[in-house]
């Protein structure tokens, strides 16, 4: 299926991109002011749709095509009341198999005379990983806008202006996208194909049915922020790879590397220094500046935490540090291991006639006399 797509360019850029990518310009745009650019176009939003004017009498003349802003999610022309706000819409997509087989009365009534093209920058799909769903953005590798095949309808509610609505056709996913989902939008690869889809003068033909097939071109598909999962918010960062965003995983590791203190080699005073390019004042200041961490962003609110990035990095606190703090709080101290008992050193027995000092009074007198003579 296709539940979100990106069209964040303004009105003039939209027309310029169509002309640049497909060489097409349109004479008019009905409901131009009703379109609000968004990188998160969701069901019930209004977006520009390319359609053909009512069938001409002369089938040899080219069909007149123009742009009209419509509401995403077909409301059948027989509907009597406007769907309630928040009511689930099951008509944002139409399976091409059901359109081709004619098994749906609604699609049967539209496929022959109300075909349209939806141009966008790319679409979102969610990759299921266990209980988690990770958003991915897919775009054409050649940089062109996608052209999706669609159907449209118009309903008239009492006292209200006509309401034009559209749906996007889906088909089997291209082999390169099966890891994401089994379905994807029907892509019209060139304007010649899109022109054939828009031309409703011959109704529903075999040639038109053959246009609904899986995409065979090259695409780029990558993980993006979970913020796109909530309808409403819009930002150019929604279509940036999560690894390249300023608040993404690459930035996280870059900040970690910068925040580590610089290591300075110690130089022995006995050895002369060589290659002193890093020892000058300016180089030292540069090293200090490089070791300083960048300014961190303010803490995220609870709502922002719920809109976390694709890759969450959980930092666990060291258990040893927690134990140390607990010990300090209780005032406990580590016990030192018991000291070994020193062995008594044997002492020599005093000589005969010796006193407490280990010698006789006669010997002490001789020594004292010697120092007195030296002083004299």
mmCIF file of C-alpha atoms in Angstrom:
data_model
loop_
_atom_site.group_PDB
_atom_site.id
_atom_site.type_symbol
_atom_site.label_atom_id
_atom_site.label_comp_id
_atom_site.label_asym_id
_atom_site.label_seq_id
_atom_site.Cartn_x
_atom_site.Cartn_y
_atom_site.Cartn_z
ATOM 1 C CA UNK A 1 0.000 0.000 0.000
ATOM 2 C CA UNK A 2 0.942 3.663 -0.034
ATOM 3 C CA UNK A 3 -0.070 5.584 3.054
ATOM 4 C CA UNK A 4 2.277 8.585 2.927
ATOM 5 C CA UNK A 5 4.222 10.481 0.309
ATOM 6 C CA UNK A 6 6.398 13.574 0.148
ATOM 7 C CA UNK A 7 5.697 16.740 -1.823
ATOM 8 C CA UNK A 8 7.442 19.526 0.048
ATOM 9 C CA UNK A 9 8.135 21.803 -2.921
ATOM 10 C CA UNK A 10 6.028 24.911 -3.474
ATOM 11 C CA UNK A 11 3.671 25.559 -6.392
ATOM 12 C CA UNK A 12 6.230 27.126 -8.714
ATOM 13 C CA UNK A 13 8.818 24.446 -7.969
ATOM 14 C CA UNK A 14 6.216 21.751 -8.631
ATOM 15 C CA UNK A 15 5.514 23.101 -12.116
ATOM 16 C CA UNK A 16 9.241 23.607 -12.780
ATOM 17 C CA UNK A 17 10.055 20.036 -11.719
ATOM 18 C CA UNK A 18 7.364 18.568 -13.997
ATOM 19 C CA UNK A 19 8.750 20.578 -16.898
ATOM 20 C CA UNK A 20 12.369 19.694 -16.114
ATOM 21 C CA UNK A 21 11.751 15.981 -15.519
ATOM 22 C CA UNK A 22 9.128 15.336 -18.190
ATOM 23 C CA UNK A 23 9.046 18.400 -20.473
ATOM 24 C CA UNK A 24 5.423 19.201 -19.649
ATOM 25 C CA UNK A 25 3.713 22.482 -18.797
ATOM 26 C CA UNK A 26 0.059 22.955 -17.892
ATOM 27 C CA UNK A 27 -2.216 25.810 -18.835
ATOM 28 C CA UNK A 28 -4.029 25.977 -15.498
ATOM 29 C CA UNK A 29 -4.151 24.751 -11.916
ATOM 30 C CA UNK A 30 -7.576 24.578 -10.307
ATOM 31 C CA UNK A 31 -7.595 25.012 -6.542
ATOM 32 C CA UNK A 32 -3.957 26.137 -6.531
ATOM 33 C CA UNK A 33 -4.282 27.948 -3.193
ATOM 34 C CA UNK A 34 -5.720 24.844 -1.511
ATOM 35 C CA UNK A 35 -2.416 22.973 -1.737
ATOM 36 C CA UNK A 36 -0.004 23.210 1.181
ATOM 37 C CA UNK A 37 3.453 21.702 0.495
ATOM 38 C CA UNK A 38 4.309 18.902 2.911
ATOM 39 C CA UNK A 39 6.979 16.262 3.361
ATOM 40 C CA UNK A 40 4.343 14.185 5.114
ATOM 41 C CA UNK A 41 1.266 14.052 2.867
ATOM 42 C CA UNK A 42 -1.245 11.782 4.603
ATOM 43 C CA UNK A 43 -4.810 10.613 3.837
ATOM 44 C CA UNK A 44 -7.443 13.407 3.732
ATOM 45 C CA UNK A 45 -4.663 15.912 2.861
ATOM 46 C CA UNK A 46 -4.992 17.942 -0.340
ATOM 47 C CA UNK A 47 -2.433 17.475 -3.096
ATOM 48 C CA UNK A 48 -2.080 18.422 -6.790
ATOM 49 C CA UNK A 49 -3.377 15.835 -9.247
ATOM 50 C CA UNK A 50 -2.889 15.828 -13.017
ATOM 51 C CA UNK A 51 -6.006 14.928 -14.983
ATOM 52 C CA UNK A 52 -7.443 15.257 -18.479
ATOM 53 C CA UNK A 53 -10.288 17.503 -19.451
ATOM 54 C CA UNK A 54 -13.615 15.904 -20.457
ATOM 55 C CA UNK A 55 -13.398 13.850 -23.651
ATOM 56 C CA UNK A 56 -13.191 15.821 -26.869
ATOM 57 C CA UNK A 57 -15.282 15.112 -29.946
ATOM 58 C CA UNK A 58 -12.163 15.006 -32.093
ATOM 59 C CA UNK A 59 -10.143 12.015 -30.873
ATOM 60 C CA UNK A 60 -7.219 12.908 -33.120
ATOM 61 C CA UNK A 61 -6.517 16.087 -31.125
ATOM 62 C CA UNK A 62 -4.320 15.747 -28.018
ATOM 63 C CA UNK A 63 -6.201 15.582 -24.732
ATOM 64 C CA UNK A 64 -6.090 18.766 -22.700
ATOM 65 C CA UNK A 65 -4.372 18.155 -19.324
ATOM 66 C CA UNK A 66 -4.352 20.384 -16.264
ATOM 67 C CA UNK A 67 -3.581 20.294 -12.531
ATOM 68 C CA UNK A 68 -6.277 20.211 -9.875
ATOM 69 C CA UNK A 69 -5.918 20.092 -6.098
ATOM 70 C CA UNK A 70 -7.865 17.126 -4.676
ATOM 71 C CA UNK A 71 -8.434 15.418 -1.338
ATOM 72 C CA UNK A 72 -6.633 12.086 -0.825
ATOM 73 C CA UNK A 73 -9.084 9.230 -0.339
ATOM 74 C CA UNK A 74 -11.928 8.724 -2.807
ATOM 75 C CA UNK A 75 -15.400 9.638 -1.580
ATOM 76 C CA UNK A 76 -17.903 7.993 -3.961
ATOM 77 C CA UNK A 77 -20.088 10.299 -5.993
ATOM 78 C CA UNK A 78 -23.177 8.632 -4.478
ATOM 79 C CA UNK A 79 -22.140 9.481 -0.900
ATOM 80 C CA UNK A 80 -24.806 11.545 0.875
ATOM 81 C CA UNK A 81 -22.815 12.878 3.812
ATOM 82 C CA UNK A 82 -19.247 13.967 4.448
ATOM 83 C CA UNK A 83 -17.255 11.311 6.365
ATOM 84 C CA UNK A 84 -16.801 12.191 10.022
ATOM 85 C CA UNK A 85 -13.380 13.552 11.057
ATOM 86 C CA UNK A 86 -11.064 10.695 11.951
ATOM 87 C CA UNK A 87 -13.189 8.128 10.141
ATOM 88 C CA UNK A 88 -11.057 5.365 8.632
ATOM 89 C CA UNK A 89 -10.665 5.719 4.876
ATOM 90 C CA UNK A 90 -10.345 2.502 2.893
ATOM 91 C CA UNK A 91 -10.153 4.246 -0.467
ATOM 92 C CA UNK A 92 -6.712 5.874 -0.347
ATOM 93 C CA UNK A 93 -5.433 2.940 -2.448
ATOM 94 C CA UNK A 94 -6.976 0.774 -5.150
ATOM 95 C CA UNK A 95 -5.477 -2.613 -5.949
ATOM 96 C CA UNK A 96 -4.793 -2.774 -9.680
ATOM 97 C CA UNK A 97 -6.063 -6.384 -9.701
ATOM 98 C CA UNK A 98 -9.469 -5.227 -8.455
ATOM 99 C CA UNK A 99 -9.506 -2.366 -10.969
ATOM 100 C CA UNK A 100 -8.625 -4.680 -13.840
ATOM 101 C CA UNK A 101 -11.062 -7.451 -12.892
ATOM 102 C CA UNK A 102 -13.916 -5.055 -12.294
ATOM 103 C CA UNK A 103 -14.748 -6.695 -8.960
ATOM 104 C CA UNK A 104 -15.337 -3.316 -7.300
ATOM 105 C CA UNK A 105 -18.332 -1.253 -8.289
ATOM 106 C CA UNK A 106 -16.599 1.951 -7.260
ATOM 107 C CA UNK A 107 -13.439 1.357 -9.278
ATOM 108 C CA UNK A 108 -15.534 0.093 -12.194
ATOM 109 C CA UNK A 109 -17.319 3.428 -12.354
ATOM 110 C CA UNK A 110 -14.044 5.394 -12.454
ATOM 111 C CA UNK A 111 -11.506 3.401 -14.465
ATOM 112 C CA UNK A 112 -12.898 4.259 -17.902
ATOM 113 C CA UNK A 113 -13.311 8.034 -17.567
ATOM 114 C CA UNK A 114 -11.639 9.332 -14.401
ATOM 115 C CA UNK A 115 -7.975 8.432 -14.462
ATOM 116 C CA UNK A 116 -5.312 10.743 -13.080
ATOM 117 C CA UNK A 117 -1.585 11.033 -12.245
ATOM 118 C CA UNK A 118 -0.072 11.960 -8.876
ATOM 119 C CA UNK A 119 3.451 13.442 -9.021
ATOM 120 C CA UNK A 120 5.580 13.365 -5.860
ATOM 121 C CA UNK A 121 9.174 13.294 -4.610
ATOM 122 C CA UNK A 122 8.884 9.837 -3.068
ATOM 123 C CA UNK A 123 6.803 7.672 -0.742
ATOM 124 C CA UNK A 124 7.121 6.127 2.715
ATOM 125 C CA UNK A 125 6.767 2.533 3.774
ATOM 126 C CA UNK A 126 7.240 0.908 7.185
ATOM 127 C CA UNK A 127 9.553 -2.040 7.786
ATOM 128 C CA UNK A 128 8.245 -4.398 10.459
ATOM 129 C CA UNK A 129 10.940 -5.489 12.937
ATOM 130 C CA UNK A 130 9.305 -7.512 15.657
ATOM 131 C CA UNK A 131 6.898 -5.189 17.460
ATOM 132 C CA UNK A 132 8.542 -2.112 15.949
ATOM 133 C CA UNK A 133 7.884 -0.455 12.582
ATOM 134 C CA UNK A 134 10.667 1.587 11.035
ATOM 135 C CA UNK A 135 9.840 4.160 8.306
ATOM 136 C CA UNK A 136 11.718 4.074 5.003
ATOM 137 C CA UNK A 137 11.671 6.656 2.223
ATOM 138 C CA UNK A 138 11.841 5.531 -1.411
ATOM 139 C CA UNK A 139 12.651 7.758 -4.391
ATOM 140 C CA UNK A 140 13.770 7.390 -7.989
ATOM 141 C CA UNK A 141 17.508 6.923 -8.315
ATOM 142 C CA UNK A 142 17.677 9.240 -11.335
ATOM 143 C CA UNK A 143 16.310 12.146 -9.262
ATOM 144 C CA UNK A 144 13.028 12.510 -11.182
ATOM 145 C CA UNK A 145 9.674 12.819 -9.516
ATOM 146 C CA UNK A 146 7.518 9.722 -9.303
ATOM 147 C CA UNK A 147 4.355 9.610 -11.429
ATOM 148 C CA UNK A 148 1.720 7.399 -9.765
ATOM 149 C CA UNK A 149 -1.336 6.079 -11.568
ATOM 150 C CA UNK A 150 -4.592 7.077 -9.877
ATOM 151 C CA UNK A 151 -8.371 7.437 -10.139
ATOM 152 C CA UNK A 152 -10.501 10.380 -9.106
ATOM 153 C CA UNK A 153 -14.125 11.175 -8.350
ATOM 154 C CA UNK A 154 -16.267 14.167 -7.449
ATOM 155 C CA UNK A 155 -19.127 14.325 -4.954
ATOM 156 C CA UNK A 156 -21.699 17.051 -4.336
ATOM 157 C CA UNK A 157 -22.931 17.604 -0.782
ATOM 158 C CA UNK A 158 -25.908 19.911 -0.215
ATOM 159 C CA UNK A 159 -24.806 23.507 0.279
ATOM 160 C CA UNK A 160 -21.127 22.667 -0.388
ATOM 161 C CA UNK A 161 -18.908 23.165 -3.455
ATOM 162 C CA UNK A 162 -18.022 20.014 -5.433
ATOM 163 C CA UNK A 163 -15.403 17.926 -3.627
ATOM 164 C CA UNK A 164 -12.785 16.224 -5.825
ATOM 165 C CA UNK A 165 -10.997 13.220 -4.332
ATOM 166 C CA UNK A 166 -8.396 10.698 -5.582
ATOM 167 C CA UNK A 167 -6.859 7.299 -4.919
ATOM 168 C CA UNK A 168 -3.451 5.772 -5.763
ATOM 169 C CA UNK A 169 -3.263 2.416 -7.533
ATOM 170 C CA UNK A 170 -1.015 -0.275 -6.069
ATOM 171 C CA UNK A 171 0.646 -3.372 -7.523
ATOM 172 C CA UNK A 172 3.228 -5.987 -6.557
ATOM 173 C CA UNK A 173 6.403 -4.494 -5.136
ATOM 174 C CA UNK A 174 9.543 -4.337 -7.257
ATOM 175 C CA UNK A 175 12.135 -7.016 -6.343
ATOM 176 C CA UNK A 176 14.365 -4.367 -4.746
ATOM 177 C CA UNK A 177 11.546 -3.329 -2.389
ATOM 178 C CA UNK A 178 10.122 -6.661 -1.285
ATOM 179 C CA UNK A 179 12.103 -6.402 1.954
ATOM 180 C CA UNK A 180 9.824 -3.482 2.869
ATOM 181 C CA UNK A 181 6.381 -4.544 1.677
ATOM 182 C CA UNK A 182 4.621 -6.747 -0.835
ATOM 183 C CA UNK A 183 2.879 -3.776 -2.483
ATOM 184 C CA UNK A 184 3.881 -0.416 -3.947
ATOM 185 C CA UNK A 185 2.272 2.325 -6.077
ATOM 186 C CA UNK A 186 1.819 1.796 -9.813
ATOM 187 C CA UNK A 187 4.581 3.942 -11.325
ATOM 188 C CA UNK A 188 4.258 5.431 -14.807
ATOM 189 C CA UNK A 189 7.930 5.571 -15.905
ATOM 190 C CA UNK A 190 7.713 8.191 -18.695
ATOM 191 C CA UNK A 191 5.372 10.954 -19.750
ATOM 192 C CA UNK A 192 4.357 8.986 -22.829
ATOM 193 C CA UNK A 193 3.047 6.262 -20.533
ATOM 194 C CA UNK A 194 1.419 8.840 -18.263
ATOM 195 C CA UNK A 195 -0.214 10.498 -21.265
ATOM 196 C CA UNK A 196 -1.675 7.175 -22.366
ATOM 197 C CA UNK A 197 -3.056 6.623 -18.865
ATOM 198 C CA UNK A 198 -4.650 10.067 -18.768
ATOM 199 C CA UNK A 199 -6.320 9.801 -22.170
ATOM 200 C CA UNK A 200 -9.801 8.517 -21.346
ATOM 201 C CA UNK A 201 -11.402 9.134 -24.730
ATOM 202 C CA UNK A 202 -11.362 5.448 -25.628
ATOM 203 C CA UNK A 203 -12.432 4.296 -22.205
ATOM 204 C CA UNK A 204 -11.007 1.203 -20.522
ATOM 205 C CA UNK A 205 -8.963 -0.647 -23.128
ATOM 206 C CA UNK A 206 -6.503 -3.518 -23.189
ATOM 207 C CA UNK A 207 -3.661 -1.079 -23.795
ATOM 208 C CA UNK A 208 -4.574 0.907 -20.689
ATOM 209 C CA UNK A 209 -4.790 -2.244 -18.571
ATOM 210 C CA UNK A 210 -1.264 -3.131 -19.657
ATOM 211 C CA UNK A 211 0.092 0.049 -18.059
ATOM 212 C CA UNK A 212 -0.571 -1.259 -14.540
ATOM 213 C CA UNK A 213 2.603 -3.212 -13.827
ATOM 214 C CA UNK A 214 5.397 -3.351 -11.306
ATOM 215 C CA UNK A 215 8.182 -0.797 -11.364
ATOM 216 C CA UNK A 216 11.275 -1.945 -13.248
ATOM 217 C CA UNK A 217 13.507 1.089 -12.705
ATOM 218 C CA UNK A 218 16.104 1.779 -10.015
ATOM 219 C CA UNK A 219 15.171 3.306 -6.689
ATOM 220 C CA UNK A 220 16.850 4.423 -3.479
ATOM 221 C CA UNK A 221 15.270 3.331 -0.222
ATOM 222 C CA UNK A 222 16.620 4.184 3.238
ATOM 223 C CA UNK A 223 15.568 4.542 6.866
ATOM 224 C CA UNK A 224 14.223 7.921 7.988
ATOM 225 C CA UNK A 225 13.005 9.478 11.216
ATOM 226 C CA UNK A 226 10.025 8.063 13.108
ATOM 227 C CA UNK A 227 8.594 11.579 13.258
ATOM 228 C CA UNK A 228 7.000 10.939 9.869
ATOM 229 C CA UNK A 229 4.841 8.210 11.426
ATOM 230 C CA UNK A 230 2.553 10.831 12.948
ATOM 231 C CA UNK A 231 0.270 12.687 10.498
ATOM 232 C CA UNK A 232 0.636 16.443 10.513
ATOM 233 C CA UNK A 233 4.298 17.362 11.170
ATOM 234 C CA UNK A 234 6.421 18.199 8.144
ATOM 235 C CA UNK A 235 10.132 18.886 7.747
ATOM 236 C CA UNK A 236 12.755 18.556 4.978
ATOM 237 C CA UNK A 237 14.653 16.283 7.374
ATOM 238 C CA UNK A 238 11.878 13.684 7.013
ATOM 239 C CA UNK A 239 13.313 12.579 3.662
ATOM 240 C CA UNK A 240 16.946 12.614 4.784
ATOM 241 C CA UNK A 241 18.660 9.319 5.633
ATOM 242 C CA UNK A 242 18.662 8.935 9.396
ATOM 243 C CA UNK A 243 22.417 8.270 9.291
ATOM 244 C CA UNK A 244 23.102 11.675 7.686
ATOM 245 C CA UNK A 245 20.875 13.894 9.806
ATOM 246 C CA UNK A 246 22.510 16.353 12.195
ATOM 247 C CA UNK A 247 20.707 14.604 15.044
ATOM 248 C CA UNK A 248 21.247 11.131 13.576
ATOM 249 C CA UNK A 249 23.559 8.231 14.355
ATOM 250 C CA UNK A 250 26.569 9.584 12.421
ATOM 251 C CA UNK A 251 26.394 12.849 14.356
ATOM 252 C CA UNK A 252 26.111 10.935 17.620
ATOM 253 C CA UNK A 253 29.376 9.073 17.051
ATOM 254 C CA UNK A 254 31.072 12.235 15.783
ATOM 255 C CA UNK A 255 30.190 14.006 19.030
ATOM 256 C CA UNK A 256 31.428 11.046 21.037
ATOM 257 C CA UNK A 257 34.781 11.221 19.255
ATOM 258 C CA UNK A 258 35.096 14.977 19.797
ATOM 259 C CA UNK A 259 34.143 14.762 23.463
ATOM 260 C CA UNK A 260 37.070 12.425 24.284
ATOM 261 C CA UNK A 261 40.042 14.356 25.769
ATOM 262 C CA UNK A 262 43.069 14.668 23.556
ATOM 263 C CA UNK A 263 46.077 12.533 24.465
ATOM 264 C CA UNK A 264 49.453 14.281 24.736
ATOM 265 C CA UNK A 265 52.654 12.308 24.534
ATOM 266 C CA UNK A 266 54.952 12.788 27.508
ATOM 267 C CA UNK A 267 58.560 13.549 26.640
ATOM 268 C CA UNK A 268 61.418 12.400 28.814
ATOM 269 C CA UNK A 269 63.569 15.383 29.958
ATOM 270 C CA UNK A 270 66.744 13.427 29.204
ATOM 271 C CA UNK A 271 65.862 12.979 25.533
ATOM 272 C CA UNK A 272 65.661 15.814 22.990
ATOM 273 C CA UNK A 273 62.266 16.290 21.329
ATOM 274 C CA UNK A 274 61.794 15.822 17.614
ATOM 275 C CA UNK A 275 58.935 16.902 15.342
ATOM 276 C CA UNK A 276 57.871 19.782 17.591
ATOM 277 C CA UNK A 277 55.001 20.895 15.373
ATOM 278 C CA UNK A 278 52.489 20.037 18.073
ATOM 279 C CA UNK A 279 54.344 21.675 20.992
ATOM 280 C CA UNK A 280 53.866 25.327 20.081
ATOM 281 C CA UNK A 281 51.233 27.516 21.799
ATOM 282 C CA UNK A 282 48.944 27.685 18.761
ATOM 283 C CA UNK A 283 49.075 23.920 18.224
ATOM 284 C CA UNK A 284 48.384 23.319 21.891
ATOM 285 C CA UNK A 285 45.344 25.595 21.776
ATOM 286 C CA UNK A 286 44.129 23.742 18.671
ATOM 287 C CA UNK A 287 44.461 20.420 20.441
ATOM 288 C CA UNK A 288 42.533 21.724 23.441
ATOM 289 C CA UNK A 289 39.813 23.120 21.171
ATOM 290 C CA UNK A 290 39.529 19.799 19.366
ATOM 291 C CA UNK A 291 39.054 17.980 22.648
ATOM 292 C CA UNK A 292 36.166 20.157 23.787
ATOM 293 C CA UNK A 293 32.715 18.608 23.251
ATOM 294 C CA UNK A 294 30.090 20.354 21.154
ATOM 295 C CA UNK A 295 27.190 22.104 22.783
ATOM 296 C CA UNK A 296 24.497 19.533 23.458
ATOM 297 C CA UNK A 297 20.878 20.059 22.501
ATOM 298 C CA UNK A 298 18.221 20.594 25.204
ATOM 299 C CA UNK A 299 16.664 17.455 26.684
ATOM 300 C CA UNK A 300 13.768 16.056 24.697
ATOM 301 C CA UNK A 301 10.256 16.271 26.056
ATOM 302 C CA UNK A 302 8.186 13.151 26.670
ATOM 303 C CA UNK A 303 6.361 13.612 23.356
ATOM 304 C CA UNK A 304 9.635 13.974 21.521
ATOM 305 C CA UNK A 305 10.965 10.823 23.145
ATOM 306 C CA UNK A 306 7.978 8.948 21.809
ATOM 307 C CA UNK A 307 9.009 10.177 18.367
ATOM 308 C CA UNK A 308 12.471 8.658 18.741
ATOM 309 C CA UNK A 309 14.937 8.135 15.901
ATOM 310 C CA UNK A 310 15.219 4.866 14.047
ATOM 311 C CA UNK A 311 18.191 3.754 15.950
ATOM 312 C CA UNK A 312 17.984 4.178 19.739
ATOM 313 C CA UNK A 313 21.266 4.101 21.611
ATOM 314 C CA UNK A 314 20.752 2.921 25.177
ATOM 315 C CA UNK A 315 23.549 3.757 27.573
ATOM 316 C CA UNK A 316 23.703 1.554 30.663
ATOM 317 C CA UNK A 317 25.240 2.851 33.847
ATOM 318 C CA UNK A 318 28.236 0.983 35.148
ATOM 319 C CA UNK A 319 27.198 -1.287 38.032
ATOM 320 C CA UNK A 320 30.506 -0.894 39.794
ATOM 321 C CA UNK A 321 30.046 2.831 40.109
ATOM 322 C CA UNK A 322 26.592 2.322 41.566
ATOM 323 C CA UNK A 323 27.983 -0.083 44.173
ATOM 324 C CA UNK A 324 30.693 2.394 45.166
ATOM 325 C CA UNK A 325 28.160 5.159 45.677
ATOM 326 C CA UNK A 326 26.014 2.858 47.777
ATOM 327 C CA UNK A 327 28.985 2.010 49.979
ATOM 328 C CA UNK A 328 29.874 5.685 50.449
ATOM 329 C CA UNK A 329 26.346 6.519 51.460
ATOM 330 C CA UNK A 330 26.366 3.922 54.243
ATOM 331 C CA UNK A 331 29.742 5.105 55.559
ATOM 332 C CA UNK A 332 31.298 1.664 55.263
ATOM 333 C CA UNK A 333 35.004 1.208 54.695
ATOM 334 C CA UNK A 334 36.897 -1.651 53.172
ATOM 335 C CA UNK A 335 38.778 -3.773 55.750
ATOM 336 C CA UNK A 336 42.519 -4.084 55.253
ATOM 337 C CA UNK A 337 43.929 -7.623 55.212
ATOM 338 C CA UNK A 338 45.483 -8.721 58.576
ATOM 339 C CA UNK A 339 49.205 -7.941 58.899
ATOM 340 C CA UNK A 340 51.652 -10.801 59.122
ATOM 341 C CA UNK A 341 53.420 -11.300 62.494
ATOM 342 C CA UNK A 342 57.076 -10.377 62.304
ATOM 343 C CA UNK A 343 59.534 -13.029 63.440
ATOM 344 C CA UNK A 344 61.691 -11.975 66.435
ATOM 345 C CA UNK A 345 65.266 -11.201 65.478
ATOM 346 C CA UNK A 346 67.892 -12.973 67.562
ATOM 347 C CA UNK A 347 70.089 -10.713 69.775
ATOM 348 C CA UNK A 348 73.665 -11.321 70.831
ATOM 349 C CA UNK A 349 74.314 -11.964 74.438
ATOM 350 C CA UNK A 350 76.088 -9.036 76.149
ATOM 351 C CA UNK A 351 79.747 -9.502 76.776
ATOM 352 C CA UNK A 352 80.903 -10.292 80.251
ATOM 353 C CA UNK A 353 80.979 -7.278 82.419
ATOM 354 C CA UNK A 354 78.795 -5.303 79.986
ATOM 355 C CA UNK A 355 75.850 -3.299 81.183
ATOM 356 C CA UNK A 356 72.726 -2.073 79.533
ATOM 357 C CA UNK A 357 74.714 -0.147 76.910
ATOM 358 C CA UNK A 358 76.567 -3.207 75.730
ATOM 359 C CA UNK A 359 80.108 -2.137 77.009
ATOM 360 C CA UNK A 360 82.163 -1.498 80.229
ATOM 361 C CA UNK A 361 82.547 1.852 81.961
ATOM 362 C CA UNK A 362 86.281 1.729 81.210
ATOM 363 C CA UNK A 363 85.648 1.462 77.475
ATOM 364 C CA UNK A 364 83.189 4.369 77.551
ATOM 365 C CA UNK A 365 85.715 6.536 79.311
ATOM 366 C CA UNK A 366 88.338 5.902 76.662
ATOM 367 C CA UNK A 367 85.954 6.952 73.887
ATOM 368 C CA UNK A 368 84.896 10.136 75.721
ATOM 369 C CA UNK A 369 88.482 11.106 76.262
ATOM 370 C CA UNK A 370 89.247 10.636 72.597
ATOM 371 C CA UNK A 371 86.550 13.137 71.500
ATOM 372 C CA UNK A 372 87.608 15.681 74.144
ATOM 373 C CA UNK A 373 91.189 15.650 72.792
ATOM 374 C CA UNK A 374 89.841 16.069 69.235
ATOM 375 C CA UNK A 375 87.849 19.150 70.213
ATOM 376 C CA UNK A 376 90.850 20.667 71.984
#
